[in-house]
Structure formats: structure tokens, C-alpha cells
Tab-separated table of C-alpha atoms in Angstrom:
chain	number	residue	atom	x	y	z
A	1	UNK	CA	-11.283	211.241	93.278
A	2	UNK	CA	-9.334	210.575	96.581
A	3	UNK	CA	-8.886	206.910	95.369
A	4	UNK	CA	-7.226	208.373	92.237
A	5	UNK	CA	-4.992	210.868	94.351
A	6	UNK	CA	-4.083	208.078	96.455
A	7	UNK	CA	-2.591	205.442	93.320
A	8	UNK	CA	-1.122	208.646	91.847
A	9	UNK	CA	1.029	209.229	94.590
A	10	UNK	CA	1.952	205.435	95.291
A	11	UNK	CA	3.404	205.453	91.759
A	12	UNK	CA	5.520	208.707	92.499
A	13	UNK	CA	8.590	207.925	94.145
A	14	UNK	CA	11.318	210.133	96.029
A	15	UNK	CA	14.035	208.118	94.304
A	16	UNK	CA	13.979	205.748	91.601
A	17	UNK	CA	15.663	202.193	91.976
A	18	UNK	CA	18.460	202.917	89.819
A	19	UNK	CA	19.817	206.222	92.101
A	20	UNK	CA	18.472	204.200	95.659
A	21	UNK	CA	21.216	201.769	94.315
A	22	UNK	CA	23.847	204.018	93.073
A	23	UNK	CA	24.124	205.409	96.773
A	24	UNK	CA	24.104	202.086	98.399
A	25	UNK	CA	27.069	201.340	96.310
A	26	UNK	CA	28.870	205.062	97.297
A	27	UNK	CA	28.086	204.526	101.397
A	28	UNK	CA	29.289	200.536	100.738
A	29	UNK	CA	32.833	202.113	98.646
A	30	UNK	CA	32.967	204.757	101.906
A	31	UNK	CA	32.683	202.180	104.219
A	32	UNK	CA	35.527	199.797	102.406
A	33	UNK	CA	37.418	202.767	101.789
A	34	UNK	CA	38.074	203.655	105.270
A	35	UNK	CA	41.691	202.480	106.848
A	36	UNK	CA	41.192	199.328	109.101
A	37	UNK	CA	42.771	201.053	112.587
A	38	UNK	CA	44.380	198.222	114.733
A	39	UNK	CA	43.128	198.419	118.311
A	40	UNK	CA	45.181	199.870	121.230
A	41	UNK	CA	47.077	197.438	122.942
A	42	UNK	CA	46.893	197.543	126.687
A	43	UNK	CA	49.896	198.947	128.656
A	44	UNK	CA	52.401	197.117	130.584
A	45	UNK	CA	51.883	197.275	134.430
A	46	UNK	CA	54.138	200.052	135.315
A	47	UNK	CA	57.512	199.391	136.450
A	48	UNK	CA	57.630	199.743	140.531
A	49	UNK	CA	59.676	203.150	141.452
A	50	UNK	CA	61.013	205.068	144.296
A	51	UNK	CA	59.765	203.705	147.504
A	52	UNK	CA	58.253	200.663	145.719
A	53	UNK	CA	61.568	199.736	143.695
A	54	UNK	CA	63.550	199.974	147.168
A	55	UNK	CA	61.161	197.817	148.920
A	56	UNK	CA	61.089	195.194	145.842
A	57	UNK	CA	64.825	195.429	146.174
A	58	UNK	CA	65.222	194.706	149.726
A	59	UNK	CA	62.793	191.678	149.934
A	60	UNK	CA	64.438	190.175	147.024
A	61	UNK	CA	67.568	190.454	149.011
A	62	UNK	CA	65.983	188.947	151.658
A	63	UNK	CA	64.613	186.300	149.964
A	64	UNK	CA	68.454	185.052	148.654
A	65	UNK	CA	69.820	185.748	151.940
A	66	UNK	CA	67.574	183.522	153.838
A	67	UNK	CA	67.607	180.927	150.576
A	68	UNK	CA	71.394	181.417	150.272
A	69	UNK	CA	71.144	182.016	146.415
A	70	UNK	CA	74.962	184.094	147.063
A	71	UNK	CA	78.458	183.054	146.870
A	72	UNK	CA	81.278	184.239	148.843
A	73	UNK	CA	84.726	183.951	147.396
A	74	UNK	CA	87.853	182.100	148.774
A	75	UNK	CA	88.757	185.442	150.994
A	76	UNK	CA	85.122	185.831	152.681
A	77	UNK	CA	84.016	188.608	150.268
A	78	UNK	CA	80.313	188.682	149.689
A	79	UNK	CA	79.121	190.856	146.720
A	80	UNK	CA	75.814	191.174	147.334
A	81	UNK	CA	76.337	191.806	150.835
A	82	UNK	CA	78.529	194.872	149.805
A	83	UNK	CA	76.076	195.930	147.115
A	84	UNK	CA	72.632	196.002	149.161
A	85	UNK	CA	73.741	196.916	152.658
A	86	UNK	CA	77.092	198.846	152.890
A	87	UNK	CA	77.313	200.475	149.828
A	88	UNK	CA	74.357	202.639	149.753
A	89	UNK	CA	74.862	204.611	153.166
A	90	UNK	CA	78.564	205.063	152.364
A	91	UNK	CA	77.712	206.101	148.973
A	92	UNK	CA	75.747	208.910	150.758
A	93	UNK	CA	78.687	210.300	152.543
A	94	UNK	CA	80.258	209.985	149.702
A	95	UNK	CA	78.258	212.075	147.501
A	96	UNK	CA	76.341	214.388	150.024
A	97	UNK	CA	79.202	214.836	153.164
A	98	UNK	CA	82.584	214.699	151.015
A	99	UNK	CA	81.085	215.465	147.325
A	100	UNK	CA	83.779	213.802	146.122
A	101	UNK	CA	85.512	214.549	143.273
A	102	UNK	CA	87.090	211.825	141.134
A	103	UNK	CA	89.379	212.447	138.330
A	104	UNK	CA	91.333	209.776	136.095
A	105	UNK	CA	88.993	207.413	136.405
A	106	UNK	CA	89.885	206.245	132.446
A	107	UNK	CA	92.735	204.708	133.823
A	108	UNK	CA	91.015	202.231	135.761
A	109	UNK	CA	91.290	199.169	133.256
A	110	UNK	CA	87.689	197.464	132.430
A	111	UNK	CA	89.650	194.308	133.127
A	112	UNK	CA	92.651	192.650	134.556
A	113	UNK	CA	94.871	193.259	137.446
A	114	UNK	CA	96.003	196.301	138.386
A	115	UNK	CA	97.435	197.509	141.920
A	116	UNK	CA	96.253	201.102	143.419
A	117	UNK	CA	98.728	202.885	145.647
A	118	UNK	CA	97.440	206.146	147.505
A	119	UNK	CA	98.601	208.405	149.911
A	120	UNK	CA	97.066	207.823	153.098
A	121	UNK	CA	95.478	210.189	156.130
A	122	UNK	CA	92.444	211.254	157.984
A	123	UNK	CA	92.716	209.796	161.692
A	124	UNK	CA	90.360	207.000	160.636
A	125	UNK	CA	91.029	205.550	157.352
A	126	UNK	CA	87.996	206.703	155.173
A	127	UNK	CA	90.401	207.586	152.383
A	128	UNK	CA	90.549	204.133	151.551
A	129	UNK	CA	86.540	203.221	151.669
A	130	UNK	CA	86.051	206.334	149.856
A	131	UNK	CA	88.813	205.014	147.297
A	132	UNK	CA	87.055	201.974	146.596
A	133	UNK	CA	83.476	204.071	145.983
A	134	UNK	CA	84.846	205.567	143.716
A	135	UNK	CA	86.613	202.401	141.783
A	136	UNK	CA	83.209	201.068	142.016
A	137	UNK	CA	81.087	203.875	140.429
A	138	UNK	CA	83.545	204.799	137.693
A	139	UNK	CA	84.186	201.366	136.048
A	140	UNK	CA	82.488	199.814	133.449
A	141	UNK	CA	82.033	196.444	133.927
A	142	UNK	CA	81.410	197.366	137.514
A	143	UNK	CA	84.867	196.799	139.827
A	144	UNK	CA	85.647	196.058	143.371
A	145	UNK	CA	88.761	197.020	145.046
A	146	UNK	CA	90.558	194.871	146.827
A	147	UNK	CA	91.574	196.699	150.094
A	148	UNK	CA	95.119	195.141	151.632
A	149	UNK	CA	94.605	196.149	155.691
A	150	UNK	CA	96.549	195.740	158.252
A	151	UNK	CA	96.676	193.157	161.171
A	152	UNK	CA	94.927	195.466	163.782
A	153	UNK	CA	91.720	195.973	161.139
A	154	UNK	CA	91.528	192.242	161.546
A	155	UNK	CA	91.815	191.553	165.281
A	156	UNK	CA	88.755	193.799	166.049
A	157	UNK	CA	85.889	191.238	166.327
A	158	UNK	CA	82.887	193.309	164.115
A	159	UNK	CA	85.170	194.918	162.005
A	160	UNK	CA	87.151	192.372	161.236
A	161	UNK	CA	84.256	190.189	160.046
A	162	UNK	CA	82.843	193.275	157.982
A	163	UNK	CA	86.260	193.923	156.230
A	164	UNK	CA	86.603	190.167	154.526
A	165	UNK	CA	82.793	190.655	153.930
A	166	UNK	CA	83.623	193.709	151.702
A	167	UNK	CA	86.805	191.909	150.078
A	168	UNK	CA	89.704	193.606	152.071
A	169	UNK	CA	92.531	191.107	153.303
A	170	UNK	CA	95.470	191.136	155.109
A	171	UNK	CA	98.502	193.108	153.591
A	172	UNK	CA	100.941	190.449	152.872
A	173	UNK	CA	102.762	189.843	149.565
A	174	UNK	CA	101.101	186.275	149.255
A	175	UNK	CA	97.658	187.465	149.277
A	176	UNK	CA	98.001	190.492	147.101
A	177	UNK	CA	99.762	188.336	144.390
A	178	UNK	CA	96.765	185.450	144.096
A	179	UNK	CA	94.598	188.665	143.995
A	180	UNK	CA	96.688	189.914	141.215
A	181	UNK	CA	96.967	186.999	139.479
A	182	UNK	CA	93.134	186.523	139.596
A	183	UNK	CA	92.528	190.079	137.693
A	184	UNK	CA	91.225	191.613	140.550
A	185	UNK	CA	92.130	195.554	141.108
A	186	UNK	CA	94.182	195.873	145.246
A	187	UNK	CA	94.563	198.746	147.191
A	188	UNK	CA	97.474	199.258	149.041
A	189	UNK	CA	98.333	202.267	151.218
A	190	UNK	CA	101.955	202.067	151.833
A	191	UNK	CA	102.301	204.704	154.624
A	192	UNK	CA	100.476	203.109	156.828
A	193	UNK	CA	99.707	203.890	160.505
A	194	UNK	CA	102.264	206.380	160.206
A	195	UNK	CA	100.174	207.944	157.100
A	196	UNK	CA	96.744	208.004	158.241
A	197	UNK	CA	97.764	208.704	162.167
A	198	UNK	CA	100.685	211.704	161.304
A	199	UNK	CA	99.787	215.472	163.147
A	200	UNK	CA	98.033	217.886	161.490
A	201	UNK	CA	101.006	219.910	160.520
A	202	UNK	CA	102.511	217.534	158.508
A	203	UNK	CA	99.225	217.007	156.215
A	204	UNK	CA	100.081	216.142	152.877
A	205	UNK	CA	103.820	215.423	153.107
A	206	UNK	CA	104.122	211.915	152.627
A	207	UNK	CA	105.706	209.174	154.905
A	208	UNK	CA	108.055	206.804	154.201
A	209	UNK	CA	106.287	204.068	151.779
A	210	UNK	CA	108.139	201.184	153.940
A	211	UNK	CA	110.232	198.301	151.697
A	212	UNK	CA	108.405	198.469	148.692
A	213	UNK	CA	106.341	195.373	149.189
A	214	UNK	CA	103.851	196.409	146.894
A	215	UNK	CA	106.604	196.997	144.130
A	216	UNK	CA	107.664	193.287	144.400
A	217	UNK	CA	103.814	191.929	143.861
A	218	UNK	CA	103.317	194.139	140.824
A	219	UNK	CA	106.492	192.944	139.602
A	220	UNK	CA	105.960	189.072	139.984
A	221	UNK	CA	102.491	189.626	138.644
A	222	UNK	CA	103.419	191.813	135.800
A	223	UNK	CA	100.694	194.546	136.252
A	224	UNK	CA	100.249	197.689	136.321
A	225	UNK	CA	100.909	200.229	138.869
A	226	UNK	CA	98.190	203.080	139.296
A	227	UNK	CA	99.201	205.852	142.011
A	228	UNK	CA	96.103	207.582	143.364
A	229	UNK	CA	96.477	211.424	145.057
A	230	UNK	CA	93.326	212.005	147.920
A	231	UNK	CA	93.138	215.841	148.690
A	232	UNK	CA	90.507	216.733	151.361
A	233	UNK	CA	91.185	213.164	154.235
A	234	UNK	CA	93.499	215.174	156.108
A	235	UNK	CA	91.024	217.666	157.518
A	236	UNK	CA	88.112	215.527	158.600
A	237	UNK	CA	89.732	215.037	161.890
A	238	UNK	CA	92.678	217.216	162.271
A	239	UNK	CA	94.782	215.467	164.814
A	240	UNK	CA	96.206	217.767	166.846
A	241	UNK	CA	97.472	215.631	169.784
A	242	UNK	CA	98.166	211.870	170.886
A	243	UNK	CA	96.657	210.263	174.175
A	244	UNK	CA	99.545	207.879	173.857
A	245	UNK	CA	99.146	206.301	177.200
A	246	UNK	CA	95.570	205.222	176.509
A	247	UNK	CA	96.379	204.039	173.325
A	248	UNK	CA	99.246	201.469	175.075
A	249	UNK	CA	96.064	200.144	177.030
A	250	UNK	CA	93.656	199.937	173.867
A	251	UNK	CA	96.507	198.195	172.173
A	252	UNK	CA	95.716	201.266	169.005
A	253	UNK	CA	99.076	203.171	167.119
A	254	UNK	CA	97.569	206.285	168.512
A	255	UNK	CA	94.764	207.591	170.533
A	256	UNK	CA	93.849	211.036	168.540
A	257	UNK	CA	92.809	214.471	170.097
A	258	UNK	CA	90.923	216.813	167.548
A	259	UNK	CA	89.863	220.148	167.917
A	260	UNK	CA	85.995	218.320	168.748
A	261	UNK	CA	87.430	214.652	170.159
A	262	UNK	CA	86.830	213.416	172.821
A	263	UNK	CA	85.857	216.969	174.010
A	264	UNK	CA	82.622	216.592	172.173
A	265	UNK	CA	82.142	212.661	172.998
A	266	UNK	CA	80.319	211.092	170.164
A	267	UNK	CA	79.808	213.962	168.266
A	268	UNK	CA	83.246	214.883	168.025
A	269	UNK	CA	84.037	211.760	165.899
A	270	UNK	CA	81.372	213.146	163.058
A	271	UNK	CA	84.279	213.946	160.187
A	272	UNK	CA	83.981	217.577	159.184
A	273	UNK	CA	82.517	218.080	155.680
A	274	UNK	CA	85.707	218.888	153.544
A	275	UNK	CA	85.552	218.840	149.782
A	276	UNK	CA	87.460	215.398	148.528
A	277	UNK	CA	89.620	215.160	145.275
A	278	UNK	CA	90.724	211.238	144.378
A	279	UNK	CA	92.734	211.462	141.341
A	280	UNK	CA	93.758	207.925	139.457
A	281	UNK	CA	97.334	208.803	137.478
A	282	UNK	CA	98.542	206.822	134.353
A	283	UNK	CA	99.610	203.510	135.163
A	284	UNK	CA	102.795	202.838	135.664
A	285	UNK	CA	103.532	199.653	133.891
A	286	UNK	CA	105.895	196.679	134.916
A	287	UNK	CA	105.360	194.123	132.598
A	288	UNK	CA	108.780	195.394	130.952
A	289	UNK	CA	110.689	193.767	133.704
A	290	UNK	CA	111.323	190.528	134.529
A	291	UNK	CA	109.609	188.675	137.192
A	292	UNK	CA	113.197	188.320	138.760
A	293	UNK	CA	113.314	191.736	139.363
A	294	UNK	CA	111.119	191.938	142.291
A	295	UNK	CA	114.046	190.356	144.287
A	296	UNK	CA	116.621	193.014	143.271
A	297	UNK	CA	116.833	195.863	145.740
A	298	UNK	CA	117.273	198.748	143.593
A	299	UNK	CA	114.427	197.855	141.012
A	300	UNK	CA	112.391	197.579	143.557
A	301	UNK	CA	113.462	200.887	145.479
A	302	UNK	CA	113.245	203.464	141.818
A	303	UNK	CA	109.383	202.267	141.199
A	304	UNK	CA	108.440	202.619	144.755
A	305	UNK	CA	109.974	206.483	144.490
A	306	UNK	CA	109.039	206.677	141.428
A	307	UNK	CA	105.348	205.813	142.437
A	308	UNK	CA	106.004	208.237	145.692
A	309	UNK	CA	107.072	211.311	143.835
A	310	UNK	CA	103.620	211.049	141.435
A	311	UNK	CA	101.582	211.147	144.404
A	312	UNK	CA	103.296	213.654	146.256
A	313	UNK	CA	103.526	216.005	143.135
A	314	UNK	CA	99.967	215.596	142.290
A	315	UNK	CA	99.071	216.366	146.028
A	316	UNK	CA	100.989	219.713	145.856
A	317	UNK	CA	99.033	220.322	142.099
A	318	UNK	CA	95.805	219.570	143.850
A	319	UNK	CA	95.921	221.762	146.622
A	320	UNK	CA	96.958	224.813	144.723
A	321	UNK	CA	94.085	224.060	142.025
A	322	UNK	CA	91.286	224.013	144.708
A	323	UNK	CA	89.532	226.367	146.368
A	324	UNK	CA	88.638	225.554	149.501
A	325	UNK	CA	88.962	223.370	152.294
A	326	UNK	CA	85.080	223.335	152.361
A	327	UNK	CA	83.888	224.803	148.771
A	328	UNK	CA	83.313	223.150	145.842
């Protein structure tokens, strides 16, 4: 009886061969069916930033400094100097201590020559680094200006070294034209001393822009003109008296008195945080003249007022647009 029971239930399967197969086949088709899913690829090391990016910055520097992987042009000027070390603080005062302002920066041209004449001021000429920040940061390919100084900038022994480093030379007609010629954007301040070292009082009213040097280069080099209008130099240091005596024996144009200097020693020569405007005008262009004209008098005289009276109006447009010495 149990034997029977037993072969009765060995010939009574679950599922019969037919359906065991059927769903073999169904779990095989699910199987195929399902999308093939590529496998995640692994991530890219992260790029280094802040801190990190700095530091991989400066040794790099380093490295070409002390493999000297850099070239320095025919005048002394170093790019990569200028880029890695001065640059970046004066960028800061720039930014943070003036928050400067530039306007008509799409008249800087992306390439060629080009001279840049601005009104000049401040006690210590900052107008003119401050210039060339802003030439730098607003161009696209990235431009240098070419700063034209004068002989004393030159004769001191550190700063003389640091100005060819950052592409300035002397301000003589011979320079500024193989400058010129080369497609390189110059600065040129044309008041001078008597610009950047005038009283207080007479902030903003323009000196005499001497014999119109800078009219004769652009003319033998047939580029363009560009007048530039800084609002905001003259009251960093208001200069308020001279110590001309001691400035005789230090062999300077001036020795300035300000409301903090030298009352308040070193700190007196911190520059007081005014609000800067550099605006870049519309070229003024001179490759309608003859090269020949840069020897005749008069030519020479109507661009260099004509490239006066811009700045000077756009001074007086400036100041009554903005408002404050300190806001903005």
C-alpha cells in the first residue's frame, strides 16, 4: 500500500516538461530583453582650486623663473614677471581701494598700435598704473600698455629697474615710435610733473600738454589717438602745500604736504579711498595725414588741442555725473 502511494506520487509532477520549458524560455527572453547599461566611468581628479590653484600657480612660476623658460623684450619688459607678481596686489587696489570704474573700453583696438593720452594728477602717479589695469582687464586678446615715463622714474635705482620690468620706457619720440610701429598700445601723459604735482585747487583743470610730442609719433606712425579722462586721482593725496626746499635736496619737482603727509609719517602716504572713473574716448584717427605732417607746426598744435579739449570736457561731464568723492 505505501509502496503504491509512493510510485503514485513519483509519477505526479508539479509541472510537466513542456511548461518547465516554456518558462525557461520567458526568464531567458527577460534576461536578453533587458538594456545592456554601460558602466560608470571614473571621474577626472578634480581640478586644484582656491588655495591649491594659487599654490600650483606660484611653484610653476618658480619653476620657469629659476629654469628661465621667460623672455624679456628689447626694452626689459618681462610678461610674466608683470602677470604673477605685480599685477595681482595692484589689481586689489584697484578693485577693492579705488573700485574703479572703466568706461569705453570698446575702443581699445584688439590689435595694432594705438597711443593713450590722459590727463594726469594724484601727487604720486597711480593714475597711470591704474590706466594700464584697466587696458589689461578690458582687452581681448589680453593688452599691455606701454607707459612713456619720465627721466626721474628712471634714475631711482628699484624703481627704475621695476618700471622697464613692467614695459614703461623713457618718454622720447624715438622710443614711442618703434613701440608704435611694433603694434603695441603707449601711454603718454602730456602734463607731466606739472599735471600730477599741481595744488589741490586747481584739480581737474588741465596743464599745458607741452609741444605736442606725442602728436608727431602718432602722426609718423599713422595710428590712432585715444584720449582717456581719470576722475577720482586728484583726491587721493590732496596737495595742499610744497616743501620746496627739501625737494631741491632730494633732487624731486616737488616735495608734497597733504592734509595726513608727513604729519602722519607712513601712514599719511596711504591714498584715501576715492571712487575712480577712467573713461577711453573714440579714437581720434591720423592715418588721414601724411607722415610729413608731424613736422608742420600747426598740424601738430590743432590735434594736440583737439585731444586736450576731449579730455578736459569729459572731465567736467564726469564730475557732474558722479556722486561722490567717496560713493559709488
Amino acid at each position: 500500500m505505501g509502496e503504491t502511494l509512493m510510485q503514485e506520487a513519483q509519477v505526479i509532477p508539479l509541472r510537466s516538461p513542456e511548461q518547465r520549458r516554456r518558462s525557461n524560455r520567458t526568464f531567458t527572453d527577460r534576461v536578453d530583453s533587458r538594456p545592456v547599461v554601460a558602466p560608470t566611468p571614473l571621474r577626472p581628479a578634480p581640478e586644484p582650486a582656491g588655495v591649491q590653484q594659487h599654490l600650483a600657480n606660484a611653484l610653476g612660476f618658480l619653476r620657469k623663473r629659476l629654469t628661465g623658460e621667460y623672455a624679456v623684450d628689447e626694452f626689459g619688459f618681462d610678461k610674466q614677471l608683470t602677470d604673477n607678481v605685480i599685477l595681482p596686489p595692484l589689481r586689489l587696489i584697484y578693485e577693492k581701494w579705488f573700485r574703479v570704474e572703466a568706461i569705453g573700453t570698446e575702443h581699445l583696438p584688439s590689435e595694432g598700435g594705438a597711443l593713450i593720452v590722459s590727463n594726469h594728477s594724484g601727487t604720486l602717479p597711480l593714475d597711470s598704473v591704474m590706466t594700464g589695469i584697466a587696458v589689461h582687464d578690458n582687452t581681448s586678446p589680453t593688452r599691455y600698455l606701454r607707459m612713456l615715463g619720465a627721466d626721474l622714474v628712471f634714475q631711482v635705482p628699484l624703481l627704475g629697474a621695476l618700471a622697464r620690468k613692467t614695459g614703461q620706457t623713457l618718454a622720447c619720440n624715438a622710443d614711442a615710435e618703434r613701440l608704435l610701429t611694433a603694434g603695441e598700445l603707449v601711454g603718454v601723459w602730456p602734463e607731466g610733473f606739472k599735471g600730477v604735482g599741481k595744488p589741490f585747487k586747481d584739480r581737474y583743470k588741465l596743464q599745458r600738454f607741452g609741444r605736442g610730442g606725442f602728436v608727431s609719433a602718432a602722426l609718423r606712425t599713422g595710428v590712432p589717438i585715444i584720449p582717456v579722462s581719470v576722475v577720482g586721482a586728484e583726491e587721493i593725496y590732496p596737495k595742499i602745500g610744497d616743501l620746496k626746499p627739501l625737494a631741491r635736496l632730494l633732487g624731486f619737482p616737488y616735495f608734497p604736504v597733504t592734509p595726513t603727509f608727513p604729519l602722519l609719517g607712513p601712514l599719511g602716504a596711504v591714498p584715501l579711498p576715492s571712487k575712480w572713473y577712467i573713461e577711453f574716448g573714440e579714437p581720434i584717427r591720423t592715418d588721414q595725414h601724411d607722415p610729413a605732417d608731424a613736422d608742420d607746426p600747426m598740424i601738430v598744435f590743432n590735434l594736440s588741442d583737439q585731444v586736450r579739449e576731449t579730455i578736459q570736457q569729459t572731465l567736467y561731464r564726469l564730475l557732474a555725473q558722479r556722486p561722490g568723492i567717496f560713493r559709488g
